Short mmCIF file of C-alpha atoms in Angstrom, two decimals:
data_model
loop_
_atom_site.label_atom_id
_atom_site.label_comp_id
_atom_site.label_asym_id
_atom_site.label_seq_id
_atom_site.Cartn_x
_atom_site.Cartn_y
_atom_site.Cartn_z
CA MET M 290 67.42 -0.35 86.40
CA ARG M 291 64.43 -1.98 88.09
CA LEU M 292 61.14 -0.40 87.07
CA ASN M 293 60.06 0.49 90.60
CA LYS M 294 63.35 2.33 91.19
CA PHE M 295 62.96 4.14 87.86
CA LEU M 296 59.48 5.37 88.80
CA ALA M 297 60.72 6.55 92.19
CA SER M 298 63.83 8.18 90.75
CA ILE M 299 61.92 10.37 88.30
CA GLY M 300 59.44 11.38 90.99
CA VAL M 301 56.30 9.53 89.89
CA CYS M 302 55.79 7.75 93.21
CA SER M 303 57.62 5.83 95.92
CA ARG M 304 58.93 2.32 95.23
CA ARG M 305 56.19 0.84 97.40
CA GLU M 306 53.51 2.68 95.43
CA ALA M 307 55.27 1.73 92.18
CA ASP M 308 55.07 -1.97 93.07
CA LYS M 309 51.32 -1.64 93.66
CA ALA M 310 50.86 0.18 90.36
CA ILE M 311 52.87 -2.47 88.47
CA GLU M 312 50.85 -5.27 90.05
CA ALA M 313 47.65 -3.46 89.02
CA GLY M 314 48.81 -3.35 85.38
CA ARG M 315 49.07 0.45 85.32
CA VAL M 316 52.66 0.57 84.01
CA MET M 317 53.88 -0.24 80.50
CA ILE M 318 57.31 -0.49 78.92
CA ASN M 319 57.38 0.02 75.15
CA GLY M 320 53.60 -0.35 75.03
CA GLN M 321 53.48 -3.63 76.94
CA VAL M 322 52.09 -4.16 80.43
CA VAL M 323 54.85 -5.56 82.64
CA GLU M 324 55.14 -7.48 85.90
CA LEU M 325 57.01 -6.92 89.15
CA GLY M 326 60.75 -7.21 88.71
CA ALA M 327 60.77 -5.67 85.23
CA THR M 328 63.79 -3.58 84.29
CA VAL M 329 64.13 -0.40 82.24
CA GLY M 330 66.89 0.15 79.68
CA ASP M 331 68.15 3.53 78.51
CA GLU M 332 66.03 3.51 75.35
CA ASP M 333 62.88 1.94 76.84
CA LEU M 334 59.71 4.06 76.82
CA VAL M 335 57.73 3.98 80.06
CA SER M 336 54.04 4.83 80.45
CA PHE M 337 52.02 5.22 83.65
CA ASP M 338 48.20 5.08 83.54
CA GLY M 339 48.38 5.39 79.76
CA ARG M 340 50.55 8.52 79.85
CA TYR M 341 54.14 8.57 78.58
CA ILE M 342 56.46 9.60 81.42
CA GLY M 343 59.96 9.08 80.03
CA MET M 344 62.83 6.87 78.87
CA GLY M 345 65.21 4.91 81.02
CA LYS M 346 68.05 7.34 80.37
CA ASP M 347 65.92 10.22 81.70
CA VAL M 348 66.93 9.27 85.24
CA GLU M 349 70.34 10.86 84.62
CA LYS M 350 68.63 14.19 83.82
CA ILE M 351 66.65 14.39 87.04
CA LYS M 352 67.96 17.03 89.40
CA PRO M 353 67.66 15.83 93.01
CA ILE M 354 65.06 17.75 95.01
CA ILE M 355 64.61 17.51 98.77
CA ILE M 356 62.56 20.17 100.49
CA ALA M 357 61.38 20.81 104.04
CA PHE M 358 57.78 22.02 104.23
CA ASN M 359 55.92 23.45 107.23
CA LYS M 360 52.54 21.83 106.64
CA PRO M 361 49.47 23.70 107.89
CA GLU M 362 46.54 21.81 109.38
CA GLY M 363 43.93 20.82 106.81
CA LEU M 364 46.28 19.60 104.08
CA VAL M 365 46.55 15.90 103.28
CA CYS M 366 49.72 14.07 102.32
CA THR M 367 48.21 11.86 99.65
CA THR M 368 48.84 13.05 96.10
CA SER M 369 45.17 12.59 95.20
CA ASP M 370 42.00 14.30 96.37
CA ASN M 371 40.85 13.29 99.85
CA ASP M 372 37.33 14.38 100.86
CA GLY M 373 37.87 17.64 99.01
CA ALA M 374 40.99 18.59 101.00
CA MET M 375 43.96 20.01 99.14
CA ASN M 376 47.06 17.84 99.09
CA VAL M 377 50.52 19.12 99.90
CA VAL M 378 51.93 18.63 96.39
CA ASP M 379 49.23 20.82 94.82
CA TYR M 380 49.60 23.38 97.63
CA ILE M 381 53.35 23.75 97.05
CA GLY M 382 52.86 23.85 93.29
CA MET M 383 56.32 22.89 92.06
CA LYS M 384 56.59 22.11 88.35
CA GLU M 385 58.85 19.14 89.10
CA ARG M 386 57.37 15.83 90.25
CA ILE M 387 57.77 15.47 94.01
CA TYR M 388 55.99 13.45 96.64
CA PRO M 389 55.85 13.43 100.44
CA VAL M 390 58.17 11.21 102.46
CA GLY M 391 55.74 9.50 104.80
CA ARG M 392 52.60 11.06 106.21
CA LEU M 393 51.46 13.76 108.58
CA ASP M 394 47.79 13.67 109.58
CA LYS M 395 45.37 16.19 108.08
CA ASP M 396 44.74 17.58 111.58
CA SER M 397 48.46 17.91 112.35
CA SER M 398 50.99 20.55 111.32
CA GLY M 399 54.73 20.82 111.03
CA LEU M 400 57.72 19.38 109.25
CA LEU M 401 57.22 17.26 106.16
CA LEU M 402 59.92 16.28 103.68
CA LEU M 403 59.12 16.07 99.98
CA THR M 404 61.45 14.72 97.32
CA ASN M 405 61.92 13.11 93.94
CA GLN M 406 64.50 10.71 95.43
CA GLY M 407 63.20 7.18 95.87
CA SER M 408 66.05 6.05 98.11
CA LEU M 409 65.24 8.72 100.69
CA THR M 410 61.58 7.77 100.79
CA ASN M 411 62.30 4.08 101.19
CA SER M 412 64.86 4.61 103.95
CA LEU M 413 62.63 6.88 106.03
CA LEU M 414 59.62 4.59 105.64
CA ARG M 415 61.50 1.65 107.12
CA ALA M 416 60.37 2.13 110.73
CA ALA M 417 62.68 -0.69 111.83
CA ASN M 418 65.60 1.65 111.18
CA TYR M 419 64.61 3.67 114.27
CA HIS M 420 64.85 7.10 112.67
CA GLU M 421 63.82 9.85 115.11
CA LYS M 422 60.84 12.16 114.58
CA GLU M 423 60.08 14.81 117.20
CA TYR M 424 56.71 16.37 117.96
CA ILE M 425 55.31 19.09 120.25
CA VAL M 426 51.88 18.07 121.54
CA LYS M 427 49.21 20.00 123.43
CA VAL M 428 46.48 18.01 125.20
CA ASN M 429 43.17 18.94 126.83
CA LYS M 430 44.21 18.19 130.42
CA ASP M 431 47.10 18.91 132.76
CA ILE M 432 49.83 16.31 132.52
CA ASP M 433 51.82 14.76 135.35
CA ASP M 434 54.80 12.46 135.84
CA ALA M 435 52.61 9.36 135.62
CA PHE M 436 51.43 10.39 132.14
CA ILE M 437 54.98 11.12 130.98
CA ASN M 438 56.28 7.78 132.27
CA LYS M 439 53.42 5.83 130.74
CA MET M 440 53.93 7.45 127.34
CA ALA M 441 57.71 6.95 127.50
CA ASN M 442 57.59 3.26 128.46
CA GLY M 443 55.23 2.19 125.68
CA ILE M 444 51.47 1.78 125.53
CA TYR M 445 49.53 -1.18 124.19
CA LEU M 446 47.15 0.03 121.47
CA TYR M 447 44.32 -2.48 121.32
CA GLU M 448 42.93 -1.25 117.99
CA LEU M 449 46.35 -1.83 116.37
CA LYS M 450 47.16 -4.91 118.48
CA THR M 451 50.66 -3.71 119.27
CA LYS M 452 52.64 -1.94 121.95
CA THR M 453 54.45 1.27 121.08
CA ARG M 454 58.22 1.41 121.39
CA LYS M 455 59.81 3.16 124.33
CA CYS M 456 60.40 6.79 123.48
CA LYS M 457 61.65 10.11 124.84
CA VAL M 458 58.95 12.29 126.41
CA LYS M 459 59.44 15.63 128.19
CA LYS M 460 56.90 17.91 129.87
CA LEU M 461 57.10 21.48 128.53
CA ASN M 462 54.26 23.11 130.46
CA LYS M 463 51.09 22.08 132.23
CA ASN M 464 49.42 20.60 129.14
CA THR M 465 52.20 20.44 126.52
CA PHE M 466 54.97 17.90 126.00
CA SER M 467 57.59 16.89 123.45
CA ILE M 468 57.86 13.32 122.23
CA VAL M 469 60.48 11.63 120.03
CA LEU M 470 59.21 8.56 118.16
CA THR M 471 61.12 5.93 116.22
CA GLN M 472 58.11 4.34 114.58
CA GLY M 473 55.14 5.55 112.59
CA LEU M 474 51.95 3.77 113.57
CA ASN M 475 48.68 5.18 112.28
CA ARG M 476 47.73 8.25 114.36
CA GLN M 477 50.12 6.94 116.99
CA ILE M 478 50.42 9.94 119.30
CA ARG M 479 46.69 10.58 119.28
CA ARG M 480 45.99 6.93 120.10
CA MET M 481 48.61 6.93 122.88
CA CYS M 482 47.11 10.03 124.46
CA LEU M 483 43.58 8.62 124.28
CA ALA M 484 44.81 5.49 126.06
CA CYS M 485 45.94 7.83 128.86
CA GLY M 486 42.62 9.67 129.01
CA MET M 487 43.89 12.69 127.07
CA LYS M 488 42.77 14.24 123.79
CA VAL M 489 45.25 15.96 121.47
CA GLN M 490 44.38 19.60 120.79
CA LYS M 491 47.43 20.46 118.70
CA LEU M 492 50.18 18.31 117.22
CA ASN M 493 53.22 19.82 115.50
CA ARG M 494 56.19 17.91 114.09
CA VAL M 495 59.42 19.84 114.60
CA ARG M 496 62.17 17.42 113.53
CA ILE M 497 62.85 14.45 111.24
CA VAL M 498 66.26 12.87 111.94
CA ASN M 499 68.61 15.89 111.65
CA ILE M 500 66.21 18.17 109.76
CA LYS M 501 64.55 20.81 111.98
CA LEU M 502 61.56 23.07 111.46
CA ASP M 503 63.35 26.06 113.06
CA GLY M 504 62.58 29.38 111.38
CA LEU M 505 60.36 27.98 108.61
CA ALA M 506 57.04 29.86 108.46
CA LEU M 507 53.77 27.93 108.34
CA GLY M 508 52.94 27.08 104.72
CA ASP M 509 56.48 27.79 103.47
CA TYR M 510 59.15 25.40 102.20
CA ARG M 511 62.90 25.49 101.68
CA ASN M 512 65.53 23.39 99.97
CA LEU M 513 67.70 21.39 102.30
CA SER M 514 71.31 22.55 102.46
CA ASP M 515 74.07 20.31 101.09
CA GLU M 516 75.26 19.77 104.66
CA GLU M 517 71.78 18.73 105.82
CA VAL M 518 71.40 16.30 102.92
CA LYS M 519 74.84 14.81 103.49
CA LYS M 520 74.14 14.23 107.19
CA LEU M 521 70.63 12.92 106.51
CA TYR M 522 71.91 10.42 103.93
CA LYS M 523 74.63 9.33 106.33
CA GLU M 524 72.08 8.76 109.11
CA LEU M 525 69.89 6.76 106.73
CA GLY M 526 72.75 4.76 105.25
CA ILE M 527 72.10 5.99 101.71
CA ARG M 528 75.16 5.81 99.46
CA ASP M 529 73.74 7.47 96.37
CA ASN M 530 70.92 9.72 95.28
CA GLY M 531 68.79 7.18 93.44
#
């Protein structure tokens, strides 16, 4: 098994983060620093930042975990300290290694998936796959049809030097709307609203692909049902759990 997949499969980090760690010389196999593309055998001993984390055959012992978490505002999605803010992994406090699938801004709330499954993380992070994420957004001014149409048809974000993809936008009340994105640019919704003369007052993610926030209290998490996982994997084109 490739080393980056091994690290993702046992819940140390995503494959992308694993590649960066390997390039930085932070990963060893049998006491030797290795390079990108290294593989792990069943009896190989793997260390990360000088700490033993397991053998190649340990992957078979890892029980798949995928949870839905209703993130409160103020938590960060990095698994390290960020300006003193608590991260979601520490907040949840599971004994198993898990990590967030993608990001949700510190100032935003709502649905976040966490897992120890590298394949799920990689599939959801590939924005080109057009996976839907739905948000409910409250802004500081009344919205009209012109605003809805502008948001839906794509907005050029000068600071990112790109135009957002067309998306589904629906007015819910005078200053609240729903938006379904298929990409994940940095602070995308906030930047889009600013380009329209609006400032986001509250942003809440309510759906990722087929997984919905419905009924999950703020700060709580739940395991995904077998049916949810099966449908999610089908949508993402994942054939196995690793």
